[in-house]
Structures are given as C-alpha cells and as structure tokens.
XYZ file of C-alpha atoms in Angstrom:
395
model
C -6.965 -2.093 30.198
C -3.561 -3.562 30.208
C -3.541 -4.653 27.129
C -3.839 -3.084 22.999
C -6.744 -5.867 21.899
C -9.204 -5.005 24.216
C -10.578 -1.319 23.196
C -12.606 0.184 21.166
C -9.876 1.163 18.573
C -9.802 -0.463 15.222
C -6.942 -2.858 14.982
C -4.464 -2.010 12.337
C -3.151 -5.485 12.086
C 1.031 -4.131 12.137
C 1.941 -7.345 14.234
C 4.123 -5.006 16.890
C 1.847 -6.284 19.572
C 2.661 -10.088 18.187
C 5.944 -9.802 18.134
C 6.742 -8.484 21.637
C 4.373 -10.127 23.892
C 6.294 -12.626 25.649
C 3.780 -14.926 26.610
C 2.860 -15.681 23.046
C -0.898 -14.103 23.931
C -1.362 -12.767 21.102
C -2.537 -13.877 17.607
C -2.995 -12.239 13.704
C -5.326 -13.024 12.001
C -7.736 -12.959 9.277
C -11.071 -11.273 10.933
C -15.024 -12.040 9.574
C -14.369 -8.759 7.189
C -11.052 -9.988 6.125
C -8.407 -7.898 7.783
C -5.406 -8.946 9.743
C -6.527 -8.204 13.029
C -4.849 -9.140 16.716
C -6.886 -11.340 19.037
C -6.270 -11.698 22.720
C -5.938 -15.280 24.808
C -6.882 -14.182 27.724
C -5.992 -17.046 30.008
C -2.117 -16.117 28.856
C -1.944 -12.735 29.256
C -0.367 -10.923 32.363
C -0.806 -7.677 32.131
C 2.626 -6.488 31.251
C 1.153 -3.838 29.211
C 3.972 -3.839 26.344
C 1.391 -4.144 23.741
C 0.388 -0.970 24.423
C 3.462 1.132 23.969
C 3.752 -0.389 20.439
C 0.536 -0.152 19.161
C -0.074 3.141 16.410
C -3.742 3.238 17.536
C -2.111 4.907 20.763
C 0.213 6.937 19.035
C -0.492 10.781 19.719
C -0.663 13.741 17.185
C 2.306 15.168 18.382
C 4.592 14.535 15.105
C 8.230 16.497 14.673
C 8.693 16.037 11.171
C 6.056 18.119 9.272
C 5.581 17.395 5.612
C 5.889 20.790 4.376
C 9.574 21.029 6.063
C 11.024 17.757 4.568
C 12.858 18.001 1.315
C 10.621 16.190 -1.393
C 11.314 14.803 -4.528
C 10.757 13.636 -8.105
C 12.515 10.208 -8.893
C 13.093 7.476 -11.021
C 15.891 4.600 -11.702
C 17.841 5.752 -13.977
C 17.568 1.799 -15.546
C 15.162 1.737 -17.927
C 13.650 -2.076 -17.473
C 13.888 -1.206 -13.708
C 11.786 1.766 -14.097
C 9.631 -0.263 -16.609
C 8.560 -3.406 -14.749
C 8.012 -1.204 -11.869
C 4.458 0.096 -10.855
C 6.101 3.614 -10.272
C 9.257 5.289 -10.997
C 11.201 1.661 -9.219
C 12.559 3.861 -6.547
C 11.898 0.616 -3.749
C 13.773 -1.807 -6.201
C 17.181 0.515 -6.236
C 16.760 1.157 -2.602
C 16.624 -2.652 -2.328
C 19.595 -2.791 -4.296
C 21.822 -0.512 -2.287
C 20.871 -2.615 0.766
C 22.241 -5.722 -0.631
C 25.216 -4.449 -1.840
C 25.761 -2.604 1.450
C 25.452 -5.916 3.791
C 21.507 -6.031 4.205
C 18.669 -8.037 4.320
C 15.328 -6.640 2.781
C 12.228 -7.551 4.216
C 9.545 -6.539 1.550
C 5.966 -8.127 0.023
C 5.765 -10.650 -2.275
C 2.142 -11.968 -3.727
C 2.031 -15.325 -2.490
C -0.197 -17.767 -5.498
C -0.550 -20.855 -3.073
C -2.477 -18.642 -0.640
C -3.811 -15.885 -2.515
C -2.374 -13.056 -0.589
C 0.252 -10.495 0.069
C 2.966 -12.032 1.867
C 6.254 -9.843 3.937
C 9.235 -12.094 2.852
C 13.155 -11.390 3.819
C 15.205 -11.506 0.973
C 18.957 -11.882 0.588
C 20.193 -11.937 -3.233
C 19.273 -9.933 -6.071
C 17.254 -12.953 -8.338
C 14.710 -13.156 -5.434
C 14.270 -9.201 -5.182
C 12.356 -9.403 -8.691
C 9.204 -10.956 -6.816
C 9.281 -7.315 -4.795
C 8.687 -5.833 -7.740
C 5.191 -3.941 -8.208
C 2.441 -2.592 -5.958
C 0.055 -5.079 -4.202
C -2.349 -3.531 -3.123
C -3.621 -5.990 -0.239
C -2.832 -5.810 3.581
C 0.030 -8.181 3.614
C 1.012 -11.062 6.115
C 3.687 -9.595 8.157
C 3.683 -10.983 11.402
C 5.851 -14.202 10.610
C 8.742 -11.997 8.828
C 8.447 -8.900 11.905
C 9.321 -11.844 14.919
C 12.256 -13.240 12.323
C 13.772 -9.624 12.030
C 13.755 -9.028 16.353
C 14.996 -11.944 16.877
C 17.739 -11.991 14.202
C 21.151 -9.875 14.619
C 21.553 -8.833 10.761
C 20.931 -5.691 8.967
C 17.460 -5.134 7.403
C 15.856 -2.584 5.213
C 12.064 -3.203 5.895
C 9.249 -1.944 3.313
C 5.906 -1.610 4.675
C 2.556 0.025 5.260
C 2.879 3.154 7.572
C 1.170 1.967 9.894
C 3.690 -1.465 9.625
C 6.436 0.688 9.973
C 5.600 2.758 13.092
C 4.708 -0.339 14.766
C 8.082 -2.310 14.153
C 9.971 1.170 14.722
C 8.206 1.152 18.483
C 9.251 -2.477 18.533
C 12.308 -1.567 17.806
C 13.006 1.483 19.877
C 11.629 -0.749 22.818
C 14.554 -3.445 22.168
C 17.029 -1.676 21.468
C 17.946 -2.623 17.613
C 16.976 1.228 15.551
C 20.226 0.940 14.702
C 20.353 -2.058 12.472
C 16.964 -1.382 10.678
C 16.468 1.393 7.472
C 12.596 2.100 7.351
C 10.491 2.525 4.085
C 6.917 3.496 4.235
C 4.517 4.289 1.585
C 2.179 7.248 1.012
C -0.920 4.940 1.817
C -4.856 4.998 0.751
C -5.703 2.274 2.547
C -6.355 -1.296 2.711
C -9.071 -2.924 1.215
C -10.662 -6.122 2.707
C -9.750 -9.837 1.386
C -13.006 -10.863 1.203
C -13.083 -8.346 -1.888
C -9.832 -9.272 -3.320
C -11.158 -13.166 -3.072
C -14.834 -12.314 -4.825
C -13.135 -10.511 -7.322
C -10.283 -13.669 -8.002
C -13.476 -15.550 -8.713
C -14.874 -13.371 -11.121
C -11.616 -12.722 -13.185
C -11.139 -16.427 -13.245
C -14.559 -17.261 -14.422
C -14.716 -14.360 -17.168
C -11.241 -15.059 -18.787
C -11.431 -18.987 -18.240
C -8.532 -18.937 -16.051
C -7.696 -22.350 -14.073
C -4.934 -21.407 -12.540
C -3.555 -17.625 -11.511
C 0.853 -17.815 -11.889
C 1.464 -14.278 -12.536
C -0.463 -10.779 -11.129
C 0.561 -7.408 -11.834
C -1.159 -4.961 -9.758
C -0.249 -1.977 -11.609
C 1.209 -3.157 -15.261
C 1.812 0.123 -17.782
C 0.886 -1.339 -21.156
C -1.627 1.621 -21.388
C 0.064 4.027 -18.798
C 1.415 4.388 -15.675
C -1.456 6.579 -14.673
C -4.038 3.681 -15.497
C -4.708 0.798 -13.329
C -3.960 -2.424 -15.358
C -4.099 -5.241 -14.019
C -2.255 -8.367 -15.695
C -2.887 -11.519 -14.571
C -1.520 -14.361 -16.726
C -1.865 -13.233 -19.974
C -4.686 -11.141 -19.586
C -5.025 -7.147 -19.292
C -7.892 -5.632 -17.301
C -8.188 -2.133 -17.333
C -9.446 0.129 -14.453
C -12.733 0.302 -15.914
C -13.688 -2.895 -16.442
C -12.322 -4.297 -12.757
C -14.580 -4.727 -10.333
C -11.313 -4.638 -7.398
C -10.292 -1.346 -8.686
C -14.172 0.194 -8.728
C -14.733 -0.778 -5.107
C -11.049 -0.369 -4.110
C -11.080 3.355 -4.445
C -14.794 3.980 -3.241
C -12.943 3.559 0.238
C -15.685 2.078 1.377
C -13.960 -1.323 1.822
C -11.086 -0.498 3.504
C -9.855 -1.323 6.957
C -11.825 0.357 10.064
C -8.704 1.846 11.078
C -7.750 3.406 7.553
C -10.846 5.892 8.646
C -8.616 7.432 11.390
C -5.509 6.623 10.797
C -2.486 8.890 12.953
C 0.282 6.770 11.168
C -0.073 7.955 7.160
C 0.215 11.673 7.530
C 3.267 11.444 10.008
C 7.098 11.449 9.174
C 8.205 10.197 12.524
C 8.609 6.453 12.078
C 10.950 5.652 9.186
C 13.687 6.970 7.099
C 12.130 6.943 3.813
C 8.644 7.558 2.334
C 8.277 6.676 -1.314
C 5.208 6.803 -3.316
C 3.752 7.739 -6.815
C 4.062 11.237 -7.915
C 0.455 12.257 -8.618
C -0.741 15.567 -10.016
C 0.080 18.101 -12.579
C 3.709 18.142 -12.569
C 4.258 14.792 -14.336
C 0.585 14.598 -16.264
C 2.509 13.780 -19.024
C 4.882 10.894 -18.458
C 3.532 7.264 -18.573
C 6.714 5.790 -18.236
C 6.408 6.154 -14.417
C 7.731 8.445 -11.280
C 8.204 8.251 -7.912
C 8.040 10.823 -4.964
C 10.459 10.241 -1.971
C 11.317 11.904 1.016
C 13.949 11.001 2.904
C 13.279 11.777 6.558
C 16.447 10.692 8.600
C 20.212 11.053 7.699
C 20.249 7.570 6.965
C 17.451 8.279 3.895
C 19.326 11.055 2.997
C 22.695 9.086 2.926
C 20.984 6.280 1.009
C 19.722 8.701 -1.428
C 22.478 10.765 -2.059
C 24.380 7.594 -2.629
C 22.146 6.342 -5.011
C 22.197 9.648 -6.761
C 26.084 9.719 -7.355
C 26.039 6.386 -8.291
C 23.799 7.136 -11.470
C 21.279 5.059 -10.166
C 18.348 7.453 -9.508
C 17.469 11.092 -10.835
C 16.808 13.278 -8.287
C 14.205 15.960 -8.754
C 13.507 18.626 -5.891
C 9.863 19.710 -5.967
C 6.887 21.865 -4.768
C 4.769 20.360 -1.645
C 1.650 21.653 -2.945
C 1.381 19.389 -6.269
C 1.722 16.124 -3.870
C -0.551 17.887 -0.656
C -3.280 17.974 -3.259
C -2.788 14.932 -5.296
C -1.983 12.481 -2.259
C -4.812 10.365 -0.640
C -2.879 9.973 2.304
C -3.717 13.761 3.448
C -7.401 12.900 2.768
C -10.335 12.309 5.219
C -12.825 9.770 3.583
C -16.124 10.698 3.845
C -18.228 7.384 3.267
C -21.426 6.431 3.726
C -21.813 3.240 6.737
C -24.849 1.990 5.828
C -23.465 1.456 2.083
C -20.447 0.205 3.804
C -22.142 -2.399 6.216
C -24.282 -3.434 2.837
C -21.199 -4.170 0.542
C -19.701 -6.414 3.069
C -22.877 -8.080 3.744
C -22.995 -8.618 -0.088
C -19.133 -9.745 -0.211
C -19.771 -12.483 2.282
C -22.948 -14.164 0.381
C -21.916 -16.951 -1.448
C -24.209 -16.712 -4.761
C -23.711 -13.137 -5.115
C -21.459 -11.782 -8.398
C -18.824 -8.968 -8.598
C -21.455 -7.791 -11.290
C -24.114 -7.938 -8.747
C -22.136 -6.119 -5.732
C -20.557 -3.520 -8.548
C -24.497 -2.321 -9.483
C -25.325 -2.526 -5.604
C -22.347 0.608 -5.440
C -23.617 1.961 -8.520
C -27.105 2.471 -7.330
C -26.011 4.097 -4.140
C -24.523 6.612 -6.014
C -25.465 10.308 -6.702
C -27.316 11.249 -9.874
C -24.290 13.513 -10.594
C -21.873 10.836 -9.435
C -23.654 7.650 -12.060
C -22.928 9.949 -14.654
C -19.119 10.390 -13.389
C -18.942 6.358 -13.164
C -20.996 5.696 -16.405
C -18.541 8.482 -18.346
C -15.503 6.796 -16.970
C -16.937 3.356 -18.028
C -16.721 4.130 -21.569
C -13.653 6.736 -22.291
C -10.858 5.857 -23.742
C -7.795 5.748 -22.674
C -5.952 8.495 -24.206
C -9.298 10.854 -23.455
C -9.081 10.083 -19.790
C -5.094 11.675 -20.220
C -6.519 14.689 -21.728
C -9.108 15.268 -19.335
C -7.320 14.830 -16.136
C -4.511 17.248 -17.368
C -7.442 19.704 -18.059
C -8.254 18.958 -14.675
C -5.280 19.425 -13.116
C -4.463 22.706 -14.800
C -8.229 24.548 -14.534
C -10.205 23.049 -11.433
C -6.994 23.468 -9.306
C-alpha cells in the first residue's frame, strides 16, 4: 500500500492527503453515510507515498505532551457581548482578534446557508470574523481553504477539528511552513453524519413553517450556556425537543473514525486547545467559560498577551474536573447493529425525525427510557439542580 485511501482505516476526512498529492489523485468528498471522506483515482496515482506520512489514521501513540503536565485553564473574554454571542466563554473570537491585529489571516468555520453545511473560510478583517462566531457542530468543508493556506505565503491562525489540525500540522512540517501557522484545536466528541443534520433541517422546517433557514445558532444561551439551544431564525429549540441533539450525543452517528480516534486525546499537533469547561467547577455560571491550554510557546505568548491586554481572564485549574467532564478522554461504547439501523433509517426517504427518534428510543434500556423520558419533561432550571447534585455526590 503506497497510498492512505486504500486500507482498512476509517477516513477522517482532514484533507492533508488532498492537499499534498501532487498529481491531484485525490478527492473529498461527501460518502453514502455523509462524511467527508478521501477517494483514490487510481489511474493518477504513482505511488509517491506522501499521503501516508500525513494522514492521523497512521499517527502512533507515542505523544510528548501529556494532558496532566500542560498548564490548564479557566477563561473567558473579558467583553461582555463577546462572551455573550459566543457558544462558550469566546476564547476563539479574542484569539482571532489578536491574529488580525498581529498581521494574520484566520482560517476558521463558517455555516454556509446556500449549501447547508459547515464551511473552513479564511478571513482577513474583523466584520467578517462575526460569522466564526459559535459552535457548529458538523464536519466542516476544509479541503478548499487547507490547499489556499500551502500554497499562500501569509500568516494564518487555523481553527479546526483535532484531527484537522494534526493533519495540516504534518502538511506543514512536510513543507516546510510551521513557522507561519498558530494551531487551534478543540476538545472534540465527534462528528455526526450529514445525512442526520439534513433529516433533521427537514423536520425543523416543516414543524416551525420555516421556508427559508438565514440564521442558525448551534449553541444560543437564552436558557443557559449549559443547555443546547438551538436558534434558527426566530425560533428556539431546546435540547429536549431536538431530534439533532438526541441522536447527536447517542454517538451512534458519528464518523467511523471518531470510534478510534489517536488525534483528540493528544497535545502534539497545535499550539492551542480550547474547549468548554464542563463539570463542577463552573456548575453555576450560564453566562459561559472556556478551558484552554496552551501547548507551545507560541500559545503561551498569545495567551499571556491577551491576558495583559485585559482581554481574557485567566484562571489556572485542577485536571481532574476536565479528565472527568471531557468526552474527548471517553471510549464510546455503542451498539453496531443500532448503529447500521439508524443510518439505514436516515437514508429512507418517507421516514420522520419522529420516526428515527422512537427507533433510538426503543433500543434503549428499561433504566435508560426512563433517563430519556425524565429528561424529556424537566425543566430547565431542575436539570441545573440536578446535574450540580450530580457533580458534587456521584463523583
């Protein structure tokens, strides 16, 4: 095998293997279960083999930077409406900030309402950094953006998916061009498939009489930052009520190679890793916060800056609250046969979200329908009380 298509490894769909073949052999794009995926023309490739050395499916276990050595924090713009319109504590937004003000470009996803998807756009001035705002929740189109940035000689700050960022970083370790390039991952769960996000367009649409979809918030905090609203238009859904969210974090529709993934428990691959800080510390706030941990001495520089600046607080914290609370240090544990039923389900044509949504529901535990039925129905401000209960006696 000379090449990072042909194995059986699930494709992450990063784009590093698009962007430096140099035959043009290989393509991304969207596959039957609706992930980005790289496919192989055969009659072009020659064997060169540089696929593989970019590819995070090959990357080892080997990682220098542990978690529980890397200094961790608490954070949140010290801007109010930043920290507001933000799904978390708008920690990506000032980093974005600092870049243009310091000379670079930021590469970061937008949600893209021609094509219904998450879209990794280069931005250059601070009116078009407001459509980075928010989490999106969807594997985003990255491919396009990652071949502008290696062929272009500016500066960049690029925000992606870990497994994004490790490929690009190979890319760019390959090239020669680390230097120009700041890296900011995520603490990751996962990506869940398109043909879900699609399904579930149709069903919000159709229940709120919406023709036409202009404005989606992933994440909006009119009841919380720790609950899942989605806005779109002028409508709130919460958590409870959206089909996206219910299947979402099931993890049973996420990509194949979210199952086994090296790239979202390592540290090795970019300079910051920003996230939302889950768990007991911060069961309280709804306004918002982020974790961060800067990994290189260019996050630390960035960070610091921002920090004497007044544009961030800084907060040093505890590993063990995030350990626990972060999905990214968890193995899913699913169920295949459910799994290869949902998307069987997902790709019928006269099948409902309501429809799929009881499908899940019936494969569920006795003990675990009650869990979903209780969550159904409780209020928000219950749900607050019951988690911090949580939080403080189960763990």
């Amino acid at each position: 095998m000379a090449n990072c298509v042909e194995n059986n490894l699930s494709c992450t769909g990063c784009s590093a293997c698009y962007v430096i073949c140099p035959v043009n052999a290989i393509k991304i794009e969207l596959s039957q279960n609706g992930f980005y995926t790289a496919t192989l023309d055969k009659q072009k490739c020659i064997d060169c083999g540089k696929c593989l050395k970019v590819c995070p499916k090959f990357i080892d276990n080997n990682f220098v930077n542990k978690f529980e050595d890397l200094p961790l924090y608490a954070s949140y713009s010290l801007d109010k409406f930043v920290q507001e319109s933000c799904s978390s504590g708008g920690i990506a937004f000032e980093i974005s900030k600092y870049g243009l003000d310091n000379g670079y470009k930021i590469a970061g996803v937008i949600y893209d309402y021609i094509e219904q998807k998450a879209k990794t756009v280069i931005f250059d001035n601070l009116k078009d950094l407001e459509l980075f705002k928010g989490s999106k929740y969807l594997q985003s189109d990255c491919f396009q953006t990652f071949d502008e940035i290696i062929k272009s000689k500016d500066n960049f700050i690029v925000f992606g998916t870990p497994c994004q960022i490790s490929g690009l970083n190979l890319v760019a370790k390959q090239n020669n061009f680390k230097d120009r390039i700041i890296f900011v991952d995520f603490f990751c769960h996962g990506v869940p498939t398109y043909l879900l996000w699609n399904k579930c367009l149709e069903y919000i649409k159709k229940e709120n009489k919406i023709k036409k979809i202009n404005n989606i918030n992933f994440r909006n905090k009119k009841y919380g930052w720790h609950n899942n609203t989605m806005k779109i238009n002028d409508f709130f859904i919460k958590e409870n009520k959206n089909p996206f969210y219910t299947l979402f974090f099931s993890n049973l529709l996420l990509n194949d190679s979210c199952y086994n993934c090296n790239t979202k428990s390592s540290f090795d691959f970019t300079d910051i890793r920003i996230g939302d800080f889950w768990g007991e510390t911060f069961d309280n706030r709804e306004d918002g916060v982020s974790i961060i941990l800067p990994i290189t001495n260019k996050g630390k520089e960035i960070l610091e800056t921002l920090k004497q600046n007044l544009k961030i607080s800084l907060l040093e914290q505890k590993h063990d609250v995030c350990f626990k609370a972060q999905s990214a240090f968890k193995q899913y544990s699913i169920n295949k046969n459910i799994r290869v039923n949902l998307f069987s389900l997902l790709k019928q044509d006269g099948n409902n979200m309501n429809n799929i949504v009881k499908e899940y529901f019936n494969s569920l535990s006795f003990k675990k329908k009650i869990v979903f039925k209780i969550k159904q129905i409780l209020p928000v401000i219950l749900k607050s009380k019951i988690r911090f209960i949580y939080h403080k006696v189960v763990r």
